[in-house]
Amino acid sequence: MFIELLVDFINLLKNQGQSRYYSPEDIMSAFNRSQLDLFREYYKKFEDTQEIMDSLQPFKKDYETPTPQPVNPLPSDYVHLTEFNITIDGTEYSGKIVPDEAWNIRELAMLQKYFGDNIESFKYSSEIALVSGVGNLPGDFVKEIEGEAIFDEGTSELDITNEHQFIRRKNERTYPPANQYPVAWVGNHEITVEPNTVSSVKLYYYRFPAPTRPLGRISGGNLLIKPLVGAESLKMSYLRPPVDAVYAYTVVDSRNLLFDESNSTDTEFMETDHSALVLKTLQYLGIALKDQFLVQFEGLKQDIKAE
């Protein structure tokens, strides 16, 4: 066990006059603070490198519920969310954790900022009824793409322009807007169409959010999710904190302790992180660090492996 090796190593430093005596309890207290420190350092940059992701793999847990809600309490041992997914019609869709500023996106530039150029899933279409040429935009509207005008005789392509161009076209006498050549303007969360004889429009637009690209936000110990249209289950993966290491032993005499492996709890960190844990533990114990300490520790490991 690593903790047995660590206690032996610190006792070796004492025997060499490099430190004072520390009880196993002192060492474990310092060590548990050290592994919590290392865990915090790593999870803050969880996806930065494969090495860090590998180091934190022992602390990754999965949670699933068949009844996802807009507000979902996080597990009691939750520290950091790594991913979440929802299932719709048997297909699993990956969610995205976003900051507060992206929770209610209403600009295409913001949509592209957080989702890159892969925003196909945010494209949608909806038929909007018009009253005197005016109709309300959908509640999830972000940006228009194109549209079709629908009137009694059929449909025609809708020319969506800006307010200035719309007014100019509306007042044009030579070629005024007609059912076959309608013009529209989007603004004030409405779409305005000329001629006002157009009964409805089919609007293609970017919406936010989209059911197949669910959003997540951590707030007050909860995972907030939207939308949940047709969601059948929620899965989340998260990081829990390290379990405290325990060095159990029996007292042989006033000078000797016998390590009790069966009642001890070793660190969950991988061997590649042991050297970092040694250095942090020495710092917490107040032992002045020297370059040769890690060399000595590695040598002790090799000696034990050889035995």
PDB file of C-alpha atoms in Angstrom:
ATOM      1  CA  MET A   1       0.000   0.000   0.000  1.00  0.00           C
ATOM      2  CA  PHE A   2       1.153   3.511  -0.805  1.00  0.00           C
ATOM      3  CA  ILE A   3       0.325   4.901   2.637  1.00  0.00           C
ATOM      4  CA  GLU A   4       2.488   2.242   4.295  1.00  0.00           C
ATOM      5  CA  LEU A   5       5.346   3.268   2.032  1.00  0.00           C
ATOM      6  CA  LEU A   6       4.741   6.944   2.826  1.00  0.00           C
ATOM      7  CA  VAL A   7       4.857   6.417   6.607  1.00  0.00           C
ATOM      8  CA  ASP A   8       7.997   4.312   6.261  1.00  0.00           C
ATOM      9  CA  PHE A   9       9.605   7.007   4.154  1.00  0.00           C
ATOM     10  CA  ILE A  10       8.870   9.788   6.645  1.00  0.00           C
ATOM     11  CA  ASN A  11      10.208   7.594   9.450  1.00  0.00           C
ATOM     12  CA  LEU A  12      13.345   7.102   7.342  1.00  0.00           C
ATOM     13  CA  LEU A  13      13.766  10.881   7.136  1.00  0.00           C
ATOM     14  CA  LYS A  14      13.480  11.046  10.934  1.00  0.00           C
ATOM     15  CA  ASN A  15      16.156   8.383  11.338  1.00  0.00           C
ATOM     16  CA  GLN A  16      18.401  10.364   8.996  1.00  0.00           C
ATOM     17  CA  GLY A  17      17.875  13.471  11.114  1.00  0.00           C
ATOM     18  CA  GLN A  18      15.982  15.225   8.329  1.00  0.00           C
ATOM     19  CA  SER A  19      12.726  15.584  10.281  1.00  0.00           C
ATOM     20  CA  ARG A  20      11.210  15.063  13.706  1.00  0.00           C
ATOM     21  CA  TYR A  21       8.932  12.171  14.654  1.00  0.00           C
ATOM     22  CA  TYR A  22       5.411  12.186  13.211  1.00  0.00           C
ATOM     23  CA  SER A  23       2.750   9.745  14.300  1.00  0.00           C
ATOM     24  CA  PRO A  24       0.775   7.847  11.637  1.00  0.00           C
ATOM     25  CA  GLU A  25      -2.199  10.043  12.551  1.00  0.00           C
ATOM     26  CA  ASP A  26      -0.145  13.213  11.899  1.00  0.00           C
ATOM     27  CA  ILE A  27       1.019  11.849   8.567  1.00  0.00           C
ATOM     28  CA  MET A  28      -2.461  10.751   7.479  1.00  0.00           C
ATOM     29  CA  SER A  29      -3.917  14.125   8.419  1.00  0.00           C
ATOM     30  CA  ALA A  30      -1.328  15.880   6.255  1.00  0.00           C
ATOM     31  CA  PHE A  31      -1.722  13.314   3.498  1.00  0.00           C
ATOM     32  CA  ASN A  32      -5.506  13.633   3.306  1.00  0.00           C
ATOM     33  CA  ARG A  33      -5.189  17.402   3.023  1.00  0.00           C
ATOM     34  CA  SER A  34      -2.638  16.826   0.267  1.00  0.00           C
ATOM     35  CA  GLN A  35      -4.792  14.527  -1.809  1.00  0.00           C
ATOM     36  CA  LEU A  36      -7.742  16.910  -1.474  1.00  0.00           C
ATOM     37  CA  ASP A  37      -5.493  19.737  -2.684  1.00  0.00           C
ATOM     38  CA  LEU A  38      -4.334  17.704  -5.670  1.00  0.00           C
ATOM     39  CA  PHE A  39      -7.909  16.720  -6.473  1.00  0.00           C
ATOM     40  CA  ARG A  40      -8.997  20.384  -6.478  1.00  0.00           C
ATOM     41  CA  GLU A  41      -6.101  21.366  -8.706  1.00  0.00           C
ATOM     42  CA  TYR A  42      -6.990  18.658 -11.180  1.00  0.00           C
ATOM     43  CA  TYR A  43     -10.765  19.017 -11.416  1.00  0.00           C
ATOM     44  CA  LYS A  44     -10.499  22.743 -12.156  1.00  0.00           C
ATOM     45  CA  LYS A  45      -8.742  21.781 -15.393  1.00  0.00           C
ATOM     46  CA  PHE A  46     -10.394  18.388 -15.859  1.00  0.00           C
ATOM     47  CA  GLU A  47     -10.342  18.274 -19.662  1.00  0.00           C
ATOM     48  CA  ASP A  48      -7.047  20.097 -20.201  1.00  0.00           C
ATOM     49  CA  THR A  49      -4.948  16.958 -20.684  1.00  0.00           C
ATOM     50  CA  GLN A  50      -5.504  13.222 -20.952  1.00  0.00           C
ATOM     51  CA  GLU A  51      -3.176  12.722 -17.977  1.00  0.00           C
ATOM     52  CA  ILE A  52      -5.422  14.763 -15.687  1.00  0.00           C
ATOM     53  CA  MET A  53      -8.535  12.989 -16.956  1.00  0.00           C
ATOM     54  CA  ASP A  54      -6.838   9.652 -16.261  1.00  0.00           C
ATOM     55  CA  SER A  55      -5.792  10.759 -12.767  1.00  0.00           C
ATOM     56  CA  LEU A  56      -9.369  11.705 -11.886  1.00  0.00           C
ATOM     57  CA  GLN A  57     -10.945   8.583 -13.350  1.00  0.00           C
ATOM     58  CA  PRO A  58     -11.171   6.824  -9.932  1.00  0.00           C
ATOM     59  CA  PHE A  59     -13.332   9.699  -8.664  1.00  0.00           C
ATOM     60  CA  LYS A  60     -15.800   9.672 -11.546  1.00  0.00           C
ATOM     61  CA  LYS A  61     -19.337   8.517 -10.738  1.00  0.00           C
ATOM     62  CA  ASP A  62     -22.492   8.060 -12.786  1.00  0.00           C
ATOM     63  CA  TYR A  63     -26.016   8.958 -11.798  1.00  0.00           C
ATOM     64  CA  GLU A  64     -29.246   8.245 -13.689  1.00  0.00           C
ATOM     65  CA  THR A  65     -32.890   9.139 -13.151  1.00  0.00           C
ATOM     66  CA  PRO A  66     -35.883   8.171 -15.326  1.00  0.00           C
ATOM     67  CA  THR A  67     -37.722  11.340 -14.334  1.00  0.00           C
ATOM     68  CA  PRO A  68     -35.610  14.377 -15.269  1.00  0.00           C
ATOM     69  CA  GLN A  69     -36.932  17.705 -14.023  1.00  0.00           C
ATOM     70  CA  PRO A  70     -36.120  21.322 -14.880  1.00  0.00           C
ATOM     71  CA  VAL A  71     -34.387  21.458 -11.463  1.00  0.00           C
ATOM     72  CA  ASN A  72     -32.491  18.296 -10.436  1.00  0.00           C
ATOM     73  CA  PRO A  73     -30.746  18.035  -7.024  1.00  0.00           C
ATOM     74  CA  LEU A  74     -27.096  17.073  -7.341  1.00  0.00           C
ATOM     75  CA  PRO A  75     -25.838  13.948  -5.520  1.00  0.00           C
ATOM     76  CA  SER A  76     -24.647  14.516  -1.955  1.00  0.00           C
ATOM     77  CA  ASP A  77     -21.025  13.660  -2.869  1.00  0.00           C
ATOM     78  CA  TYR A  78     -21.008  15.885  -5.962  1.00  0.00           C
ATOM     79  CA  VAL A  79     -17.978  18.116  -6.568  1.00  0.00           C
ATOM     80  CA  HIS A  80     -17.737  18.744 -10.311  1.00  0.00           C
ATOM     81  CA  LEU A  81     -19.952  17.837 -13.278  1.00  0.00           C
ATOM     82  CA  THR A  82     -18.131  16.256 -16.209  1.00  0.00           C
ATOM     83  CA  GLU A  83     -21.067  15.600 -18.549  1.00  0.00           C
ATOM     84  CA  PHE A  84     -24.799  14.982 -18.771  1.00  0.00           C
ATOM     85  CA  ASN A  85     -27.110  13.395 -21.341  1.00  0.00           C
ATOM     86  CA  ILE A  86     -30.825  13.086 -21.893  1.00  0.00           C
ATOM     87  CA  THR A  87     -32.652  10.372 -23.816  1.00  0.00           C
ATOM     88  CA  ILE A  88     -35.443  11.214 -26.278  1.00  0.00           C
ATOM     89  CA  ASP A  89     -37.247   8.433 -28.168  1.00  0.00           C
ATOM     90  CA  GLY A  90     -34.490   6.002 -27.246  1.00  0.00           C
ATOM     91  CA  THR A  91     -31.670   8.232 -28.544  1.00  0.00           C
ATOM     92  CA  GLU A  92     -29.151   9.784 -26.174  1.00  0.00           C
ATOM     93  CA  TYR A  93     -28.232  13.438 -26.652  1.00  0.00           C
ATOM     94  CA  SER A  94     -25.288  15.153 -25.015  1.00  0.00           C
ATOM     95  CA  GLY A  95     -26.014  18.283 -22.987  1.00  0.00           C
ATOM     96  CA  LYS A  96     -23.834  21.325 -22.541  1.00  0.00           C
ATOM     97  CA  ILE A  97     -23.109  23.214 -19.333  1.00  0.00           C
ATOM     98  CA  VAL A  98     -23.219  26.952 -19.964  1.00  0.00           C
ATOM     99  CA  PRO A  99     -22.633  30.033 -17.785  1.00  0.00           C
ATOM    100  CA  ASP A 100     -25.444  32.349 -16.733  1.00  0.00           C
ATOM    101  CA  GLU A 101     -24.855  34.683 -19.677  1.00  0.00           C
ATOM    102  CA  ALA A 102     -25.590  31.887 -22.156  1.00  0.00           C
ATOM    103  CA  TRP A 103     -28.691  30.539 -20.428  1.00  0.00           C
ATOM    104  CA  ASN A 104     -31.040  32.775 -22.452  1.00  0.00           C
ATOM    105  CA  ILE A 105     -29.259  33.409 -25.748  1.00  0.00           C
ATOM    106  CA  ARG A 106     -31.060  35.723 -28.142  1.00  0.00           C
ATOM    107  CA  GLU A 107     -28.232  36.544 -30.555  1.00  0.00           C
ATOM    108  CA  LEU A 108     -26.813  34.331 -33.307  1.00  0.00           C
ATOM    109  CA  ALA A 109     -23.268  35.460 -32.472  1.00  0.00           C
ATOM    110  CA  MET A 110     -23.688  34.185 -28.901  1.00  0.00           C
ATOM    111  CA  LEU A 111     -25.089  30.904 -30.197  1.00  0.00           C
ATOM    112  CA  GLN A 112     -22.033  30.443 -32.399  1.00  0.00           C
ATOM    113  CA  LYS A 113     -19.710  31.430 -29.555  1.00  0.00           C
ATOM    114  CA  TYR A 114     -20.876  28.612 -27.294  1.00  0.00           C
ATOM    115  CA  PHE A 115     -21.721  25.980 -29.915  1.00  0.00           C
ATOM    116  CA  GLY A 116     -19.311  26.787 -32.724  1.00  0.00           C
ATOM    117  CA  ASP A 117     -20.320  26.392 -36.342  1.00  0.00           C
ATOM    118  CA  ASN A 118     -22.142  23.152 -35.566  1.00  0.00           C
ATOM    119  CA  ILE A 119     -25.522  24.739 -34.874  1.00  0.00           C
ATOM    120  CA  GLU A 120     -27.624  22.691 -37.301  1.00  0.00           C
ATOM    121  CA  SER A 121     -29.689  21.295 -34.436  1.00  0.00           C
ATOM    122  CA  PHE A 122     -30.857  24.820 -33.618  1.00  0.00           C
ATOM    123  CA  LYS A 123     -32.503  25.257 -37.032  1.00  0.00           C
ATOM    124  CA  TYR A 124     -36.268  24.970 -36.949  1.00  0.00           C
ATOM    125  CA  SER A 125     -39.419  26.051 -38.772  1.00  0.00           C
ATOM    126  CA  SER A 126     -42.813  27.207 -37.595  1.00  0.00           C
ATOM    127  CA  GLU A 127     -45.967  28.477 -39.260  1.00  0.00           C
ATOM    128  CA  ILE A 128     -47.009  31.878 -37.942  1.00  0.00           C
ATOM    129  CA  ALA A 129     -50.529  33.207 -38.401  1.00  0.00           C
ATOM    130  CA  LEU A 130     -50.773  36.865 -39.368  1.00  0.00           C
ATOM    131  CA  VAL A 131     -53.358  39.459 -38.408  1.00  0.00           C
ATOM    132  CA  SER A 132     -53.299  42.456 -40.750  1.00  0.00           C
ATOM    133  CA  GLY A 133     -49.846  41.350 -41.858  1.00  0.00           C
ATOM    134  CA  VAL A 134     -48.348  41.044 -38.349  1.00  0.00           C
ATOM    135  CA  GLY A 135     -47.550  37.899 -36.353  1.00  0.00           C
ATOM    136  CA  ASN A 136     -45.735  37.081 -33.115  1.00  0.00           C
ATOM    137  CA  LEU A 137     -42.376  35.322 -33.322  1.00  0.00           C
ATOM    138  CA  PRO A 138     -41.956  31.966 -31.512  1.00  0.00           C
ATOM    139  CA  GLY A 139     -40.774  32.170 -27.916  1.00  0.00           C
ATOM    140  CA  ASP A 140     -37.515  30.348 -28.759  1.00  0.00           C
ATOM    141  CA  PHE A 141     -36.679  32.606 -31.727  1.00  0.00           C
ATOM    142  CA  VAL A 142     -33.060  33.741 -32.092  1.00  0.00           C
ATOM    143  CA  LYS A 143     -32.489  34.671 -35.751  1.00  0.00           C
ATOM    144  CA  GLU A 144     -34.442  34.303 -38.990  1.00  0.00           C
ATOM    145  CA  ILE A 145     -32.999  32.247 -41.857  1.00  0.00           C
ATOM    146  CA  GLU A 146     -35.642  32.408 -44.582  1.00  0.00           C
ATOM    147  CA  GLY A 147     -39.404  32.234 -45.007  1.00  0.00           C
ATOM    148  CA  GLU A 148     -42.355  31.415 -47.225  1.00  0.00           C
ATOM    149  CA  ALA A 149     -45.519  33.460 -47.568  1.00  0.00           C
ATOM    150  CA  ILE A 150     -48.771  31.488 -47.521  1.00  0.00           C
ATOM    151  CA  PHE A 151     -51.875  32.895 -49.184  1.00  0.00           C
ATOM    152  CA  ASP A 152     -55.059  31.577 -50.760  1.00  0.00           C
ATOM    153  CA  GLU A 153     -53.487  30.874 -54.167  1.00  0.00           C
ATOM    154  CA  GLY A 154     -50.390  29.090 -52.819  1.00  0.00           C
ATOM    155  CA  THR A 155     -46.963  30.050 -51.480  1.00  0.00           C
ATOM    156  CA  SER A 156     -44.068  32.238 -52.514  1.00  0.00           C
ATOM    157  CA  GLU A 157     -40.587  33.038 -51.274  1.00  0.00           C
ATOM    158  CA  LEU A 158     -40.548  35.715 -48.582  1.00  0.00           C
ATOM    159  CA  ASP A 159     -37.986  38.482 -48.905  1.00  0.00           C
ATOM    160  CA  ILE A 160     -36.945  39.249 -45.303  1.00  0.00           C
ATOM    161  CA  THR A 161     -35.152  42.591 -45.123  1.00  0.00           C
ATOM    162  CA  ASN A 162     -34.372  45.343 -42.621  1.00  0.00           C
ATOM    163  CA  GLU A 163     -36.842  47.955 -41.423  1.00  0.00           C
ATOM    164  CA  HIS A 164     -35.560  50.704 -43.714  1.00  0.00           C
ATOM    165  CA  GLN A 165     -35.749  48.533 -46.841  1.00  0.00           C
ATOM    166  CA  PHE A 166     -39.161  47.211 -45.766  1.00  0.00           C
ATOM    167  CA  ILE A 167     -40.639  50.708 -45.531  1.00  0.00           C
ATOM    168  CA  ARG A 168     -39.115  51.666 -48.882  1.00  0.00           C
ATOM    169  CA  ARG A 169     -40.543  48.559 -50.563  1.00  0.00           C
ATOM    170  CA  LYS A 170     -43.928  48.994 -48.869  1.00  0.00           C
ATOM    171  CA  ASN A 171     -44.264  52.529 -50.252  1.00  0.00           C
ATOM    172  CA  GLU A 172     -42.982  51.652 -53.729  1.00  0.00           C
ATOM    173  CA  ARG A 173     -45.537  52.653 -56.376  1.00  0.00           C
ATOM    174  CA  THR A 174     -44.068  51.085 -59.496  1.00  0.00           C
ATOM    175  CA  TYR A 175     -43.561  47.572 -58.106  1.00  0.00           C
ATOM    176  CA  PRO A 176     -45.381  47.372 -54.762  1.00  0.00           C
ATOM    177  CA  PRO A 177     -45.291  44.154 -52.733  1.00  0.00           C
ATOM    178  CA  ALA A 178     -47.687  41.470 -53.980  1.00  0.00           C
ATOM    179  CA  ASN A 179     -48.622  37.938 -52.950  1.00  0.00           C
ATOM    180  CA  GLN A 180     -46.054  36.564 -55.412  1.00  0.00           C
ATOM    181  CA  TYR A 181     -43.407  39.076 -54.252  1.00  0.00           C
ATOM    182  CA  PRO A 182     -43.975  39.649 -50.527  1.00  0.00           C
ATOM    183  CA  VAL A 183     -41.551  41.479 -48.268  1.00  0.00           C
ATOM    184  CA  ALA A 184     -41.101  41.174 -44.484  1.00  0.00           C
ATOM    185  CA  TRP A 185     -39.314  42.766 -41.584  1.00  0.00           C
ATOM    186  CA  VAL A 186     -38.438  41.083 -38.263  1.00  0.00           C
ATOM    187  CA  GLY A 187     -38.338  43.288 -35.184  1.00  0.00           C
ATOM    188  CA  ASN A 188     -39.896  43.906 -31.766  1.00  0.00           C
ATOM    189  CA  HIS A 189     -40.441  40.146 -31.529  1.00  0.00           C
ATOM    190  CA  GLU A 190     -42.863  40.312 -34.470  1.00  0.00           C
ATOM    191  CA  ILE A 191     -42.761  39.636 -38.182  1.00  0.00           C
ATOM    192  CA  THR A 192     -44.471  42.214 -40.381  1.00  0.00           C
ATOM    193  CA  VAL A 193     -45.409  41.278 -43.953  1.00  0.00           C
ATOM    194  CA  GLU A 194     -46.574  43.214 -46.983  1.00  0.00           C
ATOM    195  CA  PRO A 195     -48.991  42.857 -48.607  1.00  0.00           C
ATOM    196  CA  ASN A 196     -51.129  42.332 -45.541  1.00  0.00           C
ATOM    197  CA  THR A 197     -53.325  39.914 -47.502  1.00  0.00           C
ATOM    198  CA  VAL A 198     -50.792  37.177 -46.705  1.00  0.00           C
ATOM    199  CA  SER A 199     -52.543  34.943 -44.159  1.00  0.00           C
ATOM    200  CA  SER A 200     -49.486  33.240 -42.636  1.00  0.00           C
ATOM    201  CA  VAL A 201     -45.779  32.590 -43.097  1.00  0.00           C
ATOM    202  CA  LYS A 202     -43.616  29.550 -42.646  1.00  0.00           C
ATOM    203  CA  LEU A 203     -40.517  30.887 -40.919  1.00  0.00           C
ATOM    204  CA  TYR A 204     -37.211  29.031 -40.852  1.00  0.00           C
ATOM    205  CA  TYR A 205     -35.088  30.261 -37.965  1.00  0.00           C
ATOM    206  CA  TYR A 206     -32.489  29.503 -35.306  1.00  0.00           C
ATOM    207  CA  ARG A 207     -34.107  28.680 -32.003  1.00  0.00           C
ATOM    208  CA  PHE A 208     -32.700  28.369 -28.516  1.00  0.00           C
ATOM    209  CA  PRO A 209     -32.571  26.027 -26.820  1.00  0.00           C
ATOM    210  CA  ALA A 210     -33.198  22.876 -28.888  1.00  0.00           C
ATOM    211  CA  PRO A 211     -34.478  19.608 -27.364  1.00  0.00           C
ATOM    212  CA  THR A 212     -31.604  17.642 -28.896  1.00  0.00           C
ATOM    213  CA  ARG A 213     -29.018  20.107 -27.568  1.00  0.00           C
ATOM    214  CA  PRO A 214     -30.126  20.460 -23.929  1.00  0.00           C
ATOM    215  CA  LEU A 215     -28.616  23.146 -21.740  1.00  0.00           C
ATOM    216  CA  GLY A 216     -27.398  22.685 -18.208  1.00  0.00           C
ATOM    217  CA  ARG A 217     -26.568  25.186 -15.498  1.00  0.00           C
ATOM    218  CA  ILE A 218     -25.303  24.550 -11.956  1.00  0.00           C
ATOM    219  CA  SER A 219     -27.124  26.669  -9.411  1.00  0.00           C
ATOM    220  CA  GLY A 220     -27.679  26.286  -5.662  1.00  0.00           C
ATOM    221  CA  GLY A 221     -26.773  22.589  -5.505  1.00  0.00           C
ATOM    222  CA  ASN A 222     -28.989  21.763  -8.479  1.00  0.00           C
ATOM    223  CA  LEU A 223     -28.547  20.925 -12.142  1.00  0.00           C
ATOM    224  CA  LEU A 224     -30.951  23.068 -14.155  1.00  0.00           C
ATOM    225  CA  ILE A 225     -31.870  21.639 -17.559  1.00  0.00           C
ATOM    226  CA  LYS A 226     -33.820  23.014 -20.488  1.00  0.00           C
ATOM    227  CA  PRO A 227     -35.666  22.111 -22.566  1.00  0.00           C
ATOM    228  CA  LEU A 228     -37.045  18.745 -21.469  1.00  0.00           C
ATOM    229  CA  VAL A 229     -39.405  18.120 -24.367  1.00  0.00           C
ATOM    230  CA  GLY A 230     -39.859  14.353 -24.617  1.00  0.00           C
ATOM    231  CA  ALA A 231     -36.973  13.593 -22.229  1.00  0.00           C
ATOM    232  CA  GLU A 232     -37.206  10.000 -20.955  1.00  0.00           C
ATOM    233  CA  SER A 233     -34.156   9.891 -18.700  1.00  0.00           C
ATOM    234  CA  LEU A 234     -31.215  11.893 -17.422  1.00  0.00           C
ATOM    235  CA  LYS A 235     -27.663  10.620 -16.993  1.00  0.00           C
ATOM    236  CA  MET A 236     -24.891  12.620 -15.434  1.00  0.00           C
ATOM    237  CA  SER A 237     -21.250  11.906 -14.714  1.00  0.00           C
ATOM    238  CA  TYR A 238     -19.542  13.815 -11.951  1.00  0.00           C
ATOM    239  CA  LEU A 239     -16.493  13.826  -9.719  1.00  0.00           C
ATOM    240  CA  ARG A 240     -16.717  12.966  -6.035  1.00  0.00           C
ATOM    241  CA  PRO A 241     -14.000  13.863  -3.502  1.00  0.00           C
ATOM    242  CA  PRO A 242     -11.249  11.391  -2.550  1.00  0.00           C
ATOM    243  CA  VAL A 243     -11.940   8.999   0.292  1.00  0.00           C
ATOM    244  CA  ASP A 244      -9.726   9.708   3.317  1.00  0.00           C
ATOM    245  CA  ALA A 245      -6.797   7.347   3.602  1.00  0.00           C
ATOM    246  CA  VAL A 246      -6.541   5.415   6.870  1.00  0.00           C
ATOM    247  CA  TYR A 247      -3.339   3.934   8.297  1.00  0.00           C
ATOM    248  CA  ALA A 248      -4.385   1.213  10.738  1.00  0.00           C
ATOM    249  CA  TYR A 249      -1.834  -0.372  13.035  1.00  0.00           C
ATOM    250  CA  THR A 250      -1.270  -2.254  16.260  1.00  0.00           C
ATOM    251  CA  VAL A 251       1.301  -1.289  18.875  1.00  0.00           C
ATOM    252  CA  VAL A 252       4.028  -3.907  19.261  1.00  0.00           C
ATOM    253  CA  ASP A 253       5.998  -1.993  21.875  1.00  0.00           C
ATOM    254  CA  SER A 254       6.852   1.617  22.677  1.00  0.00           C
ATOM    255  CA  ARG A 255       9.057   1.909  19.595  1.00  0.00           C
ATOM    256  CA  ASN A 256       7.385  -0.292  17.007  1.00  0.00           C
ATOM    257  CA  LEU A 257       4.050  -0.264  15.243  1.00  0.00           C
ATOM    258  CA  LEU A 258       2.724  -3.076  13.068  1.00  0.00           C
ATOM    259  CA  PHE A 259       0.882  -1.930   9.959  1.00  0.00           C
ATOM    260  CA  ASP A 260      -2.612  -3.465   9.633  1.00  0.00           C
ATOM    261  CA  GLU A 261      -3.319  -3.623   5.890  1.00  0.00           C
ATOM    262  CA  SER A 262      -6.734  -5.281   6.156  1.00  0.00           C
ATOM    263  CA  ASN A 263      -8.165  -2.368   8.160  1.00  0.00           C
ATOM    264  CA  SER A 264      -6.377   0.380   6.248  1.00  0.00           C
ATOM    265  CA  THR A 265      -7.632   2.489   3.342  1.00  0.00           C
ATOM    266  CA  ASP A 266      -5.151   3.423   0.639  1.00  0.00           C
ATOM    267  CA  THR A 267      -5.228   6.435  -1.646  1.00  0.00           C
ATOM    268  CA  GLU A 268      -7.319   6.178  -4.796  1.00  0.00           C
ATOM    269  CA  PHE A 269      -4.866   8.265  -6.800  1.00  0.00           C
ATOM    270  CA  MET A 270      -2.875   6.463  -9.452  1.00  0.00           C
ATOM    271  CA  GLU A 271       0.821   5.716  -9.071  1.00  0.00           C
ATOM    272  CA  THR A 272       1.729   8.515 -11.481  1.00  0.00           C
ATOM    273  CA  ASP A 273       0.462  11.013  -8.890  1.00  0.00           C
ATOM    274  CA  HIS A 274       2.220   9.539  -5.855  1.00  0.00           C
ATOM    275  CA  SER A 275       5.306  11.741  -6.119  1.00  0.00           C
ATOM    276  CA  ALA A 276       3.165  14.890  -6.121  1.00  0.00           C
ATOM    277  CA  LEU A 277       1.329  13.599  -3.051  1.00  0.00           C
ATOM    278  CA  VAL A 278       4.606  12.934  -1.239  1.00  0.00           C
ATOM    279  CA  LEU A 279       5.815  16.486  -1.812  1.00  0.00           C
ATOM    280  CA  LYS A 280       2.533  18.021  -0.678  1.00  0.00           C
ATOM    281  CA  THR A 281       2.461  15.846   2.440  1.00  0.00           C
ATOM    282  CA  LEU A 282       6.009  16.863   3.378  1.00  0.00           C
ATOM    283  CA  GLN A 283       5.034  20.502   2.959  1.00  0.00           C
ATOM    284  CA  TYR A 284       2.019  20.133   5.255  1.00  0.00           C
ATOM    285  CA  LEU A 285       4.223  18.434   7.856  1.00  0.00           C
ATOM    286  CA  GLY A 286       6.621  21.369   7.688  1.00  0.00           C
ATOM    287  CA  ILE A 287       9.553  19.300   6.401  1.00  0.00           C
ATOM    288  CA  ALA A 288      11.946  21.410   4.346  1.00  0.00           C
ATOM    289  CA  LEU A 289      11.917  19.999   0.835  1.00  0.00           C
ATOM    290  CA  LYS A 290      15.135  18.819  -0.723  1.00  0.00           C
ATOM    291  CA  ASP A 291      15.769  17.602  -4.241  1.00  0.00           C
ATOM    292  CA  GLN A 292      16.965  14.204  -3.122  1.00  0.00           C
ATOM    293  CA  PHE A 293      13.772  13.354  -1.206  1.00  0.00           C
ATOM    294  CA  LEU A 294      11.902  12.150  -4.256  1.00  0.00           C
ATOM    295  CA  VAL A 295      14.936  10.177  -5.355  1.00  0.00           C
ATOM    296  CA  GLN A 296      14.997   8.517  -1.930  1.00  0.00           C
ATOM    297  CA  PHE A 297      11.272   7.802  -2.108  1.00  0.00           C
ATOM    298  CA  GLU A 298      11.545   6.202  -5.546  1.00  0.00           C
ATOM    299  CA  GLY A 299      14.478   4.144  -4.311  1.00  0.00           C
ATOM    300  CA  LEU A 300      12.416   2.926  -1.362  1.00  0.00           C
ATOM    301  CA  LYS A 301       9.629   1.898  -3.738  1.00  0.00           C
ATOM    302  CA  GLN A 302      12.022  -0.061  -5.893  1.00  0.00           C
ATOM    303  CA  ASP A 303      13.507  -1.827  -2.863  1.00  0.00           C
ATOM    304  CA  ILE A 304      10.040  -2.932  -1.712  1.00  0.00           C
ATOM    305  CA  LYS A 305       9.108  -4.115  -5.212  1.00  0.00           C
ATOM    306  CA  ALA A 306      12.290  -6.147  -5.384  1.00  0.00           C
ATOM    307  CA  GLU A 307      11.434  -7.835  -2.087  1.00  0.00           C
TER     308      GLU A 307
END
